Structures are given as structure tokens and as C-alpha cells.
Coordinates of C-alpha atoms in Angstrom, one line a residue:
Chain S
X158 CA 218.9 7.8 -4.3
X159 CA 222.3 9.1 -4.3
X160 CA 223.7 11.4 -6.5
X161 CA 227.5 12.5 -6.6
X162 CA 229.4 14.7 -9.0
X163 CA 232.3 14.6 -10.5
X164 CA 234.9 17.2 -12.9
X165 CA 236.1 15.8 -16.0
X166 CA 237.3 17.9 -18.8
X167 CA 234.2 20.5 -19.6
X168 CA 232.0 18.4 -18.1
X169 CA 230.6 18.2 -14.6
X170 CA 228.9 14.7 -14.1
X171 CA 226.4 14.0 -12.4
X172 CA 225.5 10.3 -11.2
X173 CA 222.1 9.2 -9.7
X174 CA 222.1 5.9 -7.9
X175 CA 219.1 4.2 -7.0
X176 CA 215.3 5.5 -7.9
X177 CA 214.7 9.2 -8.7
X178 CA 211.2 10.0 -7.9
X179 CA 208.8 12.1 -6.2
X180 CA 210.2 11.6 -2.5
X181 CA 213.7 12.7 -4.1
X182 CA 213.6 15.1 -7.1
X183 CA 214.2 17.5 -5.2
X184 CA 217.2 16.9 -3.9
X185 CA 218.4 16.6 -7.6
X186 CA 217.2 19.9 -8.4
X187 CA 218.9 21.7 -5.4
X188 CA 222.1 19.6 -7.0
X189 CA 221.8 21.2 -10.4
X190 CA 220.6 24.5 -9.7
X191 CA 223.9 24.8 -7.2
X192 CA 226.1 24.4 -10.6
X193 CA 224.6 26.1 -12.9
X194 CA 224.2 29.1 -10.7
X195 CA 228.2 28.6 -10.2
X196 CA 227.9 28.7 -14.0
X197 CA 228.8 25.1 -15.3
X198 CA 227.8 25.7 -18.6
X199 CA 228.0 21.6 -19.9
X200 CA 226.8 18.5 -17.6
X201 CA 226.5 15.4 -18.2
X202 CA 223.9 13.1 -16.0
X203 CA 225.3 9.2 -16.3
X204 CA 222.2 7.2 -15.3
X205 CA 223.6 3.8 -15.5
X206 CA 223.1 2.9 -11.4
X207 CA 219.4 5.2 -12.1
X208 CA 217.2 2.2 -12.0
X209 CA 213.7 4.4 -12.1
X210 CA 212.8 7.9 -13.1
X211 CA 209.5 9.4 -12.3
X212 CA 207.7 12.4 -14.1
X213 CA 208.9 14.5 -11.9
X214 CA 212.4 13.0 -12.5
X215 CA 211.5 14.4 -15.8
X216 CA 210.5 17.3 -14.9
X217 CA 214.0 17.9 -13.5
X218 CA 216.0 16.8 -16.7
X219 CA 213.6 19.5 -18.7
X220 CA 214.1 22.2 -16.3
X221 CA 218.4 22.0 -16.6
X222 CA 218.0 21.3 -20.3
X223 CA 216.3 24.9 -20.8
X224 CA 218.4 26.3 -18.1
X225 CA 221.5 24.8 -20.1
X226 CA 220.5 25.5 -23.4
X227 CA 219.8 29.1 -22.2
X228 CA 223.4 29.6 -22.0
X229 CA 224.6 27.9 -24.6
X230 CA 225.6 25.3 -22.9
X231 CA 225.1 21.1 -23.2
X232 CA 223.4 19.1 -21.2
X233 CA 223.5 15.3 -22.5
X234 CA 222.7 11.8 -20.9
X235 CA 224.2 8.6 -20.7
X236 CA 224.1 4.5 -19.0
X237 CA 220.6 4.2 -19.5
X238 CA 218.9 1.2 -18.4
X239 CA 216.4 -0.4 -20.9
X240 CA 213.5 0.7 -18.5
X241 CA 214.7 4.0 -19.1
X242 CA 215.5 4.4 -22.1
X243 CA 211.8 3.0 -22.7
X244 CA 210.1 5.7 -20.3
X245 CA 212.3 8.3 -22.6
X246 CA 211.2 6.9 -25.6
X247 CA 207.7 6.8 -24.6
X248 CA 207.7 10.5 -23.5
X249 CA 209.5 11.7 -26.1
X250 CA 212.7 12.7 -24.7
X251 CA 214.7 10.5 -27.0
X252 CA 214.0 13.5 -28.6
X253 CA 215.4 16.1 -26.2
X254 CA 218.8 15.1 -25.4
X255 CA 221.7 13.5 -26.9
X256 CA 221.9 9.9 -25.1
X257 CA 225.8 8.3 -24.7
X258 CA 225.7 4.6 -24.2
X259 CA 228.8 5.5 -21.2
X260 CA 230.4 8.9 -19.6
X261 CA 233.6 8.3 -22.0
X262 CA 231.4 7.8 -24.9
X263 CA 229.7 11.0 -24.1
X264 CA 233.2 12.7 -22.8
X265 CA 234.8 11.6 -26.4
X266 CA 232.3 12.6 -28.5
X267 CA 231.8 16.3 -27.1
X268 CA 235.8 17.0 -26.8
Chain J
X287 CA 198.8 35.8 23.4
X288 CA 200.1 38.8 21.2
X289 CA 203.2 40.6 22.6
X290 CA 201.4 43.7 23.3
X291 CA 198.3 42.2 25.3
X292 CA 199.1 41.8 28.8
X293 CA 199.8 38.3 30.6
X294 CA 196.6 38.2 32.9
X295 CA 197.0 36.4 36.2
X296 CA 194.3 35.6 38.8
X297 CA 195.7 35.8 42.6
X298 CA 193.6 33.5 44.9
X299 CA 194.1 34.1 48.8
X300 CA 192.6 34.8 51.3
X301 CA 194.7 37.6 52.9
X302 CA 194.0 40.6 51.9
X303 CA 197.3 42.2 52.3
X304 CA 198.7 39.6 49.2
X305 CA 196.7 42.1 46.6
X306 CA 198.6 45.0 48.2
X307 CA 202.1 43.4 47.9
X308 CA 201.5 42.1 44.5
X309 CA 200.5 45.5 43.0
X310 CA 203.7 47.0 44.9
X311 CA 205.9 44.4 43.9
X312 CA 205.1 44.1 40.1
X313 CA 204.4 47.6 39.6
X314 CA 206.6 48.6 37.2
X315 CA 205.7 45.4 35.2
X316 CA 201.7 46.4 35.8
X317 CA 202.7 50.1 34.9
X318 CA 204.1 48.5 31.5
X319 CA 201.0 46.9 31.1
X320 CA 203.3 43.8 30.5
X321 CA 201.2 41.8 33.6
X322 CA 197.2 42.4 34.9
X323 CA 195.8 41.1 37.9
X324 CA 193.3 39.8 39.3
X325 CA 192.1 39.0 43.0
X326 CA 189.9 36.8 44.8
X327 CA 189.8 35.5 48.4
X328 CA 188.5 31.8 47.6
X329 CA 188.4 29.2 45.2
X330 CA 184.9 30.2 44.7
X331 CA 185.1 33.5 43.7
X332 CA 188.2 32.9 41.7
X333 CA 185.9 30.4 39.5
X334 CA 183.5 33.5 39.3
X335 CA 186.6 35.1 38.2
X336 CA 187.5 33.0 35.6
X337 CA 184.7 32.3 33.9
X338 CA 184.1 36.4 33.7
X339 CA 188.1 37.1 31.7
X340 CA 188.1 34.0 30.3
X341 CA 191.5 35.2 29.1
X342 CA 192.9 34.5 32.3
X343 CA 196.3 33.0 31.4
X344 CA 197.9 32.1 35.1
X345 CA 195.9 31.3 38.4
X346 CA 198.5 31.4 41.4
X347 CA 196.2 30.3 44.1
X348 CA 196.6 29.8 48.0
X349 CA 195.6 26.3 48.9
X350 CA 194.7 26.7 52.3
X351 CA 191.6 29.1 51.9
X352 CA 188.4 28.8 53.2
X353 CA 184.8 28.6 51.4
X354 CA 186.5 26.4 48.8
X355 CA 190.2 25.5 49.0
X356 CA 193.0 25.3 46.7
X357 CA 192.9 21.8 45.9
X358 CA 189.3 21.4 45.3
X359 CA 189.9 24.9 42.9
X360 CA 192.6 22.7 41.0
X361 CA 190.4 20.0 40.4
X362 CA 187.6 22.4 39.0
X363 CA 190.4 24.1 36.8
X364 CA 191.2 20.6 35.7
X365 CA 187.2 19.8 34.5
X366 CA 187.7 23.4 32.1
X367 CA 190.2 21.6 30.1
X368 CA 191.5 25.1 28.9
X369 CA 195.3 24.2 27.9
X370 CA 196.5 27.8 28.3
X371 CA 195.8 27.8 31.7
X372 CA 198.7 27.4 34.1
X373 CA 198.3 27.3 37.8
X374 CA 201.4 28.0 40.3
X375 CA 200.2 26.6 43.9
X376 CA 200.9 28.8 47.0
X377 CA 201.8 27.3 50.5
X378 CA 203.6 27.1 53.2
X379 CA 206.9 25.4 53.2
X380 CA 205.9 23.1 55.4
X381 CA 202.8 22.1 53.9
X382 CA 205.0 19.8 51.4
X383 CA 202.2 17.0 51.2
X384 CA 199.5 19.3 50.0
X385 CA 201.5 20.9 47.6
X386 CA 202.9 17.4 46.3
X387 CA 199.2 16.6 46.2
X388 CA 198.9 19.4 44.1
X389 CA 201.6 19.0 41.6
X390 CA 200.6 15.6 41.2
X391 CA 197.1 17.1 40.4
X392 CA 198.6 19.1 37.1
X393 CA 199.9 22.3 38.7
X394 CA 202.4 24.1 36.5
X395 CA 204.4 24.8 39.8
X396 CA 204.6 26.0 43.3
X397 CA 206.0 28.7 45.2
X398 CA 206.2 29.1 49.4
X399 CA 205.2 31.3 51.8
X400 CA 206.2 33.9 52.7
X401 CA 206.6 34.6 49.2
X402 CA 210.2 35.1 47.1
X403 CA 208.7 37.6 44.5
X404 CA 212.2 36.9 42.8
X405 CA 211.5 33.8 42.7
X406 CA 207.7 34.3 41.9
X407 CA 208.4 36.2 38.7
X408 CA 210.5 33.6 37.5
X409 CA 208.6 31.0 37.9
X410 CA 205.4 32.8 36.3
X411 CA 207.8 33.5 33.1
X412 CA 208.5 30.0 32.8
X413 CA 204.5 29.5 32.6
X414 CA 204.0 32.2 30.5
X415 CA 207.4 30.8 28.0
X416 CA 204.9 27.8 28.6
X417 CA 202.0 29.0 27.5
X418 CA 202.9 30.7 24.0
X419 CA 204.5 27.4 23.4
X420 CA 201.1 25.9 23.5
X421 CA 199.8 28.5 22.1
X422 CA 202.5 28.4 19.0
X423 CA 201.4 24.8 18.5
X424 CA 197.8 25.7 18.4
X425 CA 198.3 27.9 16.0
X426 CA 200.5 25.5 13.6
X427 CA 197.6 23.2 14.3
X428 CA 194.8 25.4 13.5
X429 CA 196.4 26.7 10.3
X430 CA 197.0 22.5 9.3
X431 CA 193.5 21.8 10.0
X432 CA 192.6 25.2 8.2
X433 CA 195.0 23.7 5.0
X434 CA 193.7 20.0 5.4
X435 CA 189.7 21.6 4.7
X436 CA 191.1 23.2 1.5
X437 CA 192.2 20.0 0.3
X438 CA 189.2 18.4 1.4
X439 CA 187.5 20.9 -0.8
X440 CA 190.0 20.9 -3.4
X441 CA 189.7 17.0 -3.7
X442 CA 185.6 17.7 -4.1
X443 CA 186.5 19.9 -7.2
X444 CA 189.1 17.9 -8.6
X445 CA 186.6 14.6 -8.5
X446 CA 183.6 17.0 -10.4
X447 CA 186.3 17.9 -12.8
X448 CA 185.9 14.5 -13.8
X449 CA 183.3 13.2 -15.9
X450 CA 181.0 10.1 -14.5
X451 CA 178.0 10.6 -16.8
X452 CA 179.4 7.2 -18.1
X453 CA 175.9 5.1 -18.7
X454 CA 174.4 8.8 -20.3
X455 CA 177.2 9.1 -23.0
X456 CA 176.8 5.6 -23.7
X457 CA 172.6 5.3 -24.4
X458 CA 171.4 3.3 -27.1
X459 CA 174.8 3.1 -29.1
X460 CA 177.5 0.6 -29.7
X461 CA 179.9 1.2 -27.2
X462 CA 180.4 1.0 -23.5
X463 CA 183.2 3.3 -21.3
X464 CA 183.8 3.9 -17.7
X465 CA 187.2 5.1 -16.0
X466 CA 188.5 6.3 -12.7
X467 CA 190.8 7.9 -10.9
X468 CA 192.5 7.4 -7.3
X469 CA 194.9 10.4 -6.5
X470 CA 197.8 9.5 -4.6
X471 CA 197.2 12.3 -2.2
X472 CA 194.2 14.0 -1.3
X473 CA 194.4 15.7 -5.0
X474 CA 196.6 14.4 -8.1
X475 CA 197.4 15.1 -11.6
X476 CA 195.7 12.3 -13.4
X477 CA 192.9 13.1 -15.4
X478 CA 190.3 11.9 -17.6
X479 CA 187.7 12.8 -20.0
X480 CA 185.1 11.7 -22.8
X481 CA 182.7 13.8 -25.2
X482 CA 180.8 13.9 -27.7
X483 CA 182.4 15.3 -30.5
X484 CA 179.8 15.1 -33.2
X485 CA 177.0 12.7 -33.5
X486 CA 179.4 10.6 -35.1
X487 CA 182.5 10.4 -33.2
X488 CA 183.3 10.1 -29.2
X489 CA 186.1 11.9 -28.2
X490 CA 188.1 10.4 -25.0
X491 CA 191.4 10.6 -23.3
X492 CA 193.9 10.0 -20.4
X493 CA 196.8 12.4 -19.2
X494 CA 199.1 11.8 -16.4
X495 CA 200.7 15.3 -14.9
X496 CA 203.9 15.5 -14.1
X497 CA 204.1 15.8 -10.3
X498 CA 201.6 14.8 -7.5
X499 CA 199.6 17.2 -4.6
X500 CA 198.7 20.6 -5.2
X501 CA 200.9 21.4 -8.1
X502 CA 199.8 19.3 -10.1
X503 CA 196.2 19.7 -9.4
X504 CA 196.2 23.5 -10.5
X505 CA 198.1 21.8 -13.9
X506 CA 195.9 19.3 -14.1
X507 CA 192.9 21.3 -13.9
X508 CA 194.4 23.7 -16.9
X509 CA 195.0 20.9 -19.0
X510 CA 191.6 19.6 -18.5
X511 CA 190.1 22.8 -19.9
X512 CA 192.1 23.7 -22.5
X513 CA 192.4 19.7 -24.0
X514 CA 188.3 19.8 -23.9
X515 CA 187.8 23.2 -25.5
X516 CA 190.4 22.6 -28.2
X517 CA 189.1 18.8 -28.9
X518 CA 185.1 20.4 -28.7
X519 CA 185.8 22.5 -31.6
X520 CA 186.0 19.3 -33.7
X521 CA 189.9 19.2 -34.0
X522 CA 192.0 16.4 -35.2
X523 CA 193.6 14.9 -32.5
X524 CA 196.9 15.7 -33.4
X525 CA 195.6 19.3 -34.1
X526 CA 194.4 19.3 -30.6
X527 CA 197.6 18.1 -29.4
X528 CA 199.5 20.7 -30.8
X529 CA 197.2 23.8 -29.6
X530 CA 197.1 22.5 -26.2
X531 CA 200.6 21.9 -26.5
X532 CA 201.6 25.7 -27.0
X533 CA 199.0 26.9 -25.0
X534 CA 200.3 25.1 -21.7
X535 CA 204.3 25.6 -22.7
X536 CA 203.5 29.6 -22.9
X537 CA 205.3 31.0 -19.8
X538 CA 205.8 27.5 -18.0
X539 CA 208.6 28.3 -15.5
X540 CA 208.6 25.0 -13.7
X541 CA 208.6 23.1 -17.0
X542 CA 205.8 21.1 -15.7
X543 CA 204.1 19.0 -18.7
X544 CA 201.5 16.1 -18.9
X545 CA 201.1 13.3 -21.0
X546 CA 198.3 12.8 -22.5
X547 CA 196.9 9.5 -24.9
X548 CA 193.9 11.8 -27.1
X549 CA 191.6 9.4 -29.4
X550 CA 188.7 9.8 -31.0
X551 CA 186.1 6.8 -31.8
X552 CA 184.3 6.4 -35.1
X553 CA 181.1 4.8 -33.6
X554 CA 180.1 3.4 -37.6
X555 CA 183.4 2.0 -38.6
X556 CA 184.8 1.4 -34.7
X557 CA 188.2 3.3 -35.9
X558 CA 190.3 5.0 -33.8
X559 CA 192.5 8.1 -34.7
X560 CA 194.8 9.1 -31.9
X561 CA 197.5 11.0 -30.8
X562 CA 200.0 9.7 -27.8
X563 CA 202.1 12.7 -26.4
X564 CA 204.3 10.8 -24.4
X565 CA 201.9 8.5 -23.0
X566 CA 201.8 4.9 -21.8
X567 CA 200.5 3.4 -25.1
X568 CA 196.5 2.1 -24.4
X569 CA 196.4 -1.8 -24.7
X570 CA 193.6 -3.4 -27.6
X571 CA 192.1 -6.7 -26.2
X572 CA 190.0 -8.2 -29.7
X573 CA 187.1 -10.4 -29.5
X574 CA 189.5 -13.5 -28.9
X575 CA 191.3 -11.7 -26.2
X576 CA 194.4 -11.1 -27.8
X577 CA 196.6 -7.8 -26.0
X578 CA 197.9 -5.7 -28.5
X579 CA 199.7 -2.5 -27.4
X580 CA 198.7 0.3 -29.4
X581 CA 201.6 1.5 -31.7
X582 CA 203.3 4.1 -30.1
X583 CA 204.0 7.7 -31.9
X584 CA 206.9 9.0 -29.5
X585 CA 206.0 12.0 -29.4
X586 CA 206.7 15.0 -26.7
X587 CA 204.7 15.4 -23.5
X588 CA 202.4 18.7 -23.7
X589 CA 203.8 21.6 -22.5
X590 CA 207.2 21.1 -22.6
X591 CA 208.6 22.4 -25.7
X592 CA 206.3 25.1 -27.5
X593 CA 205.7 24.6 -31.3
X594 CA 206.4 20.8 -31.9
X595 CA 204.1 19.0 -34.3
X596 CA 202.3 15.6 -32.8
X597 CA 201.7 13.0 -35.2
X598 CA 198.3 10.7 -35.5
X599 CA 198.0 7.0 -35.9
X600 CA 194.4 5.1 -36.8
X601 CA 193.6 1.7 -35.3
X602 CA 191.0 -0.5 -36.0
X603 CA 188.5 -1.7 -33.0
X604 CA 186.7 -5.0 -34.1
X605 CA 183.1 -5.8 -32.4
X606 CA 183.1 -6.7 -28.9
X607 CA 187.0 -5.3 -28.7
X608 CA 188.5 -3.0 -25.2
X609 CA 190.7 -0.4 -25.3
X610 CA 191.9 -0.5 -21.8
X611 CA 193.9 3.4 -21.0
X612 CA 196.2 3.6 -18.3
X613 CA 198.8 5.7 -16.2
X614 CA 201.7 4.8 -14.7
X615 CA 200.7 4.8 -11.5
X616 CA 199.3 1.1 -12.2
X617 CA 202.5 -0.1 -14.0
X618 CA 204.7 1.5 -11.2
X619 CA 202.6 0.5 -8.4
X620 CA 204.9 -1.5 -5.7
X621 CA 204.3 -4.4 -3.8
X622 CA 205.7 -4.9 -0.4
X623 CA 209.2 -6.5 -1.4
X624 CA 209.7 -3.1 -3.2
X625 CA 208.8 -4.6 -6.9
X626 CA 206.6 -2.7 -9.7
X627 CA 203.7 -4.3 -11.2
X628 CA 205.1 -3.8 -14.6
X629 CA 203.1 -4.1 -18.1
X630 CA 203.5 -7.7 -18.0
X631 CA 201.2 -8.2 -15.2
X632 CA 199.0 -5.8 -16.8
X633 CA 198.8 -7.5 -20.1
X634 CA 198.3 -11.0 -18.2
X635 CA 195.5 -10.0 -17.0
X636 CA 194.0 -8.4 -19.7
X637 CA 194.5 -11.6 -21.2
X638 CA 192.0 -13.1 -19.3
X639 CA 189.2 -10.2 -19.5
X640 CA 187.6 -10.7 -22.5
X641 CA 183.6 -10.1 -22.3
X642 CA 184.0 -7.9 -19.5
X643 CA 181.8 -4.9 -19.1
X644 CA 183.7 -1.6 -19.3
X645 CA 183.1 -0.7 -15.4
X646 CA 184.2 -4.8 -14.9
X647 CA 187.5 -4.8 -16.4
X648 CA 188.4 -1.6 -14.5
X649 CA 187.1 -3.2 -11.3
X650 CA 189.3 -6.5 -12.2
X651 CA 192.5 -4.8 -12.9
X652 CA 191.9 -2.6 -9.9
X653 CA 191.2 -5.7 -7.4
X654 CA 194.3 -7.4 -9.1
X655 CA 196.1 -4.1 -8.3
X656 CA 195.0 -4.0 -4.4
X657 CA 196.1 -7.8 -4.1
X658 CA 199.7 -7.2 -5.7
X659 CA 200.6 -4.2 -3.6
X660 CA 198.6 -5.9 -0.6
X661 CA 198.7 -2.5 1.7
X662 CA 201.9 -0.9 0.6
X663 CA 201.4 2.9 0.4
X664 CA 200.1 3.8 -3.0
X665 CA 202.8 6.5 -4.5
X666 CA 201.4 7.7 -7.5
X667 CA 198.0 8.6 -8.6
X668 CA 196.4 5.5 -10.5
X669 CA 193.9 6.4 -13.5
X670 CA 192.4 3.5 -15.9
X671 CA 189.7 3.7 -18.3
X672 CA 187.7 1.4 -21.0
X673 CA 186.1 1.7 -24.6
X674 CA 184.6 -1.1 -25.2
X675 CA 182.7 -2.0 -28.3
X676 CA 179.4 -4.3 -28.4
X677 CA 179.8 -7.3 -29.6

């Protein structure tokens, strides 16, 4: 998995390419915890190259949102893959975050 | 070796004016208590030495002694096996052949005569650098072994969390069930569990914790508790969901959850009411061995977000129908091209398991399971269980 980052208007995004999972989450975390500690307040994770997410992938995306949300800030999603968006249905995250079909839908809508 | 206990060396020679030069030229160091020594005059008595201070970190030894020489004391050094051990080998310059001999028997090093105490010292710090190497690594060792028996045992309690009294549960009524679960490290966070609710109803259920190893162990074994002593009380599955629910999310700082698929089995009518917090939905193979997936109630995982309301659906078992519950870890298991097993496969071959017993529609999709990932690693714990109904 690779994840890079990127400024664009309020936004910082995020992309993860490749399988986030146990062997990796971490590295995600580490990722996220750097910017909100530098106090990004919105971020945006565009999943379309994300071709798995584990539980503890999950667990990652739950941990920001609260984190996020605890400072008023946004944290959406967008790209998924239909696997994905099937493992968030299934969970129940649908009902978590705000899911963009692509970064400029997500960018437009929350300008 | 702590830093405070002295580094003890044994001096084998057989000159007796060696002890007096030694104590003169490492007094301070002696004074200090930073060295200790020991003498003997043979490779004999230096044996007798070592097995009395077993402590003995450093033999520097004479070779040419008599009674028993230093190369034969080397060799019987050698048969102790005792790693912390260093020997430095004492000759002549001249005398290059034996002390070859002797390097190429396992001595730590050599020094000549007449002795370079300069020289000397440094060569015994280097053994003694050496030795708390070793002894660094034994530690590290000792404290992995020490953490690889706590897992063992952890493993032990983890597997007696579960429940096995499969056949028991099952006496003299209509259904069958059996289920199991193969962490993907020594301990996991899958989970199941069955019950008897009331006379009338079996309560069972399959959760999957977010996370593998240790972690999710302590999580897992939580959940386990507080899922059975809500459901015992007689709650509705969705009323279950929801205590457990805002029990576990109280004070979760990691955000860990678990999913969990909760139903509970009319044994008259064969009707199921269930909840699914964010679990793989359980597949229904009927009589005919038709695969229906049950209907799915997207809701949360448990734990996540406090105060959220689960929902309930009912589905209907007819006689001689499965209820086969998974986790992911058999959808997402990967075969050696890097390829996941995938509900499909899944389905297929529930397709062809009608009239199976409970344990042998397990057994079939777990032998279907081995074949398709033929040896790769298994990555995530792997839990399956059946209801089935007599025919």
C-alpha cells in the first residue's frame, strides 16, 4: 500500500493505493495522526486505487472520524471500489461518512 | 552480568609469580571491584575452579602446564557448553602452532609471553564487550520464550472461551450446530457462541473483532461476556445488540469494534429473529439446496458509536434447512497467486452441501478452504458455524 497526500483548497487528501490491512494500517495511522496533530481540521481519503480494506482499515477511518469530528472538522471519503463500498455497506459505515463518487465531487460539494 | 558485579576471571599457570603480577598490574581495577581473580596452576585445578564459581566469566589459561595442559583444558571447557565463557590462551610467541591449534579449538583469543598487560586488558574487554552481548541476546531470548508461554496459555483460554458442548445442546431436539474457530495467530478476535435461551429458543452467534493478536483477544473476550450476559437475560436480539453496543463503546480509545451476526432459533416454528451489526450476512441453504443470503440490516459494528439503535429481521428455516455463519477470514482468504476466495466460491459450494451434518459442512468448506489457499499463510482468523434443522 502506498499512501500520498496532497493540499487542495481546505482539504488535505489522502490516497491509499494498493490493500490496507493488518500488515499496513499502521502506517496509515502514523499518516493521519501527523496531520491532525499539525491541526488539519478537514481530510478527505480518495480510495479509488484502495482495492481492499481490512477491519482494522476500519478501525483507522473510525479513529480520524472521532478525532475529526472532535474538532469540528470533516472527514469524508471518496473512489470507492464496489468491493468497498460493499464492506462499508455491510458494516455500517455508509452510515458514518459522507461518500463522493471522485475528489472533485467531494472538493465541489464541501467549498 | 550487572554493571556493579565484578567481571570474574580464572588465571591458569603454572608459575607462581603470574598471580603476583596480575594482582599488581590490575590493582586499581581489583580495588574497584570492576575485575576478580582467580588462580590455579593446572588445567586440573582450574576445572576444580570452575565448577566451584560457576560465574567464572574469562579463563586466560597457560597452555603449556603440567598435570593437564592448556589444550586438553580447552577441550573440557568446550564439553561445558557454557556460552558466557571466554577463554584468552597464553604462550609463548613462538609457540604459534599450539596456539593456532587453540584458536581453531574455540578460544576467544590469545596473548604472548612475556605478557603485554596493555595489551591483556584490551583484549579481555573485548571478551567481556563479548560476553554481555551474549548475554543481551539471552535475555531478549528468555523474555520471547517467557512471552511465547503467555500466549500459549492465552491461546488455552481463548479456545475454553469457546463453547464445544455442541452434541449436549443439541440432545433429543430438532436441530443440529457445530462451529469453529482457527485464529490467525496464536490468539484472534473471532468468536462464537450458542445457548439456551429458554426451553424454547437457542440463542447463537458469530462476531469478528476488529484487529488480530493480543488486542483483539482482550476485545474479544469482553464482547464474549457482555453479548452472553445481555442475550441470557432473554433480550431481543436487537435489544441485545444495542446494550452490548453502549457497553463496549463506553471509553473505547482505540475505537476498536466487532461485528457481530446475533439470532435466535424458534425450535417449534424453525424462525429466526436476528440482528446483523455489520456482519457478513449468514447464507440459508433449503432442503433443495438453494443459497440464499440472509437479508442484510446494515447496521453499525458494536462498539463504535454509543447509542445507535440496531434493527431485527425474522427468516424462516424450513425442515432439513443450514444456516451456514461466517467471517471474513474465509471470504478474504488468499491463494497463492494473491486472489481472495470471495462469496462466490463460498456459495458454490454450499450449493453442493445439502444433507450434510452440521460438523460436515464445516469440515467441507474448511477442506475446500485448505485446497484454494494450498499453503499460503493464513492472514486472518477464520470462524464458521452451522444450524441445521432435521429434516
Amino acid at each position: 500500500m502506498d499512501i500520498s497526500k496532497q493540499k487542495k483548497a481546505d482539504f488535505i487528501i489522502v490516497s491509499i493505493d494498493g490493500s490496507l490491512d493488518t500488515s499496513n494500517y499502521a502506517l496509515l495511522d502514523k499518516e493521519l495522526d501527523a496531520l491532525v496533530s499539525s491541526g488539519e481540521q478537514n481530510i478527505l481519503i480518495d480510495c479509488a486505487n484502495m482495492n481492499y480494506i481490512s477491519s482494522s482499515g476500519l478501525r483507522i477511518f473510525l479513529v480520524y472520524l472521532k478525532k475529526i469530528k472532535a474538532v469540528n472538522g470533516k472527514m469524508v471519503v471518496c473512489g470507492l471500489q464496489n468491493m468497498i463500498k460493499d464492506i462499508f455497506s455491510i458494516s455500517g459505515f455508509s452510515s458514518l461518512f459522507t461518500i463522493y463518487k471522485s475528489r472533485e465531487e467531494a472538493l465541489a460539494a464541501n467549498d | 552480568m550487572q554493571e556493579s558485579e565484578p567481571i570474574k576471571i580464572l588465571s591458569v599457570d603454572d608459575e607462581e609469580d603470574l598471580k603476583l603480577l596480575m594482582n599488581q598490574k590490575f590493582r586499581s581495577k581489583i580495588r574497584k571491584g570492576i575485575y576478580e581473580f582467580h588462580f590455579a596452576h593446572d588445567g586440573l585445578q582450574a576445572l576444580a575452579q570452575l565448577e566451584k564459581h560457576s560465574d567464572i566469566d574469562i579463563a586466560l589459561c597457560d597452555i603449556n602446564m603440567p598435570v593437564m595442559d592448556g589444550l586438553t583444558f580447552l577441550t573440557k571447557i568446550n564439553e561445558l557448553q557454557n556460552p558466557f565463557l571466554k577463554t584468552i590462551m597464553v604462550s609463548a610467541y613462538g609457540d604459534m602452532d599450539n596456539i593456532r591449534a587453540a584458536m581453531n579449538g574455540g578460544a576467544f583469543d590469545f596473548a604472548t609471553k612475556p605478557i603485554d598487560f596493555t595489551d591483556l586488558e584490551q583484549t579481555i574487554e573485548k571478551a567481556i564487550e563479548q560476553i554481555k552481548f551474549i548475554r543481551k541476546a539471552q535475555e531478549t531470548h528468555d523474555q520471547l520464550m517467557a512471552i511465547q508461554s503467555d500466549l500459549d496459555t492465552a491461546r488455552k483460554i481463548q479456545q475454553s472461551i469457546l463453547s464445544t458442548d455442541f452434541d449436549l445442546i443439541s440432545e433429543g431436539s430438532c436441530f443440529e450446530i457445530y462451529a469453529t474457530m482457527n485464529a490467525a495467530k496464536m490468539v484472534g478476535g473471532d468468536f462464537f457462541d450458542f445457548f439456551v435461551v429458554d426451553d424454547n429458543h437457542l440463542g447463537f452467534l458469530v462476531a469478528d473483532v476488529s484487529d488480530k493478536g493480543i488486542p483483539a483477544a482482550i476485545y474479544m473476550a469482553v464482547s464474549h461476556t457482555i453479548i452472553r450476559a445481555t442475550a441470557l437475560r432473554g433480550l431481543s436480539p436487537a435489544a441485545c445488540m444495542n446494550e452490548t453496543n453502549n457497553l463496549l463503546g463506553k471509553g473505547n480509545v482505540e475505537s476498536m469494534f466487532v461485528t457481530v451476526f446475533y439470532g435466535i432459533l424458534d425450535l417449534y416454528s424453525g424462525n429466526v429473529t436476528y440482528s446483523n451489526a455489520g456482519h457478513d450476512p449468514p447464507y440459508i441453504i433449503d432442503g433443495a439446496g438453494k443459497v440464499v443470503m440472509t437479508e442484510p440490516t446494515k447496521d453499525m459494528v458494536v462498539g463504535a458509536i454509543e447509542g445507535i439503535s440496531y434493527h431485527e429481521n425474522e427468516v424462516q428455516l424450513s425442515k432439513g434447512a443450514r444456516l451456514f455463519l461466517f467471517t471474513d477470514g474465509v471470504t478474504e482468504a488468499l491463494n497463492p497467486q494473491g486472489e481472495l476466495y470471495m462469496a462466490s466460491r463460498l456459495e458454490e459450494i454450499l450449493s453442493r452441501s445439502q444433507n450434510l451434518s452440521a460438523r460436515d459442512l464445516v469440515d467441507k468448506v474448511s477442506a475446500n478452504l485448505r485446497q484454494f489457499t494450498s499453503g499460503t499463510g493464513q492472514s486472518d482468523d477464520i470462524t464458521m458455524m452451522v444450524v441445521a434443522l432435521s429434516p
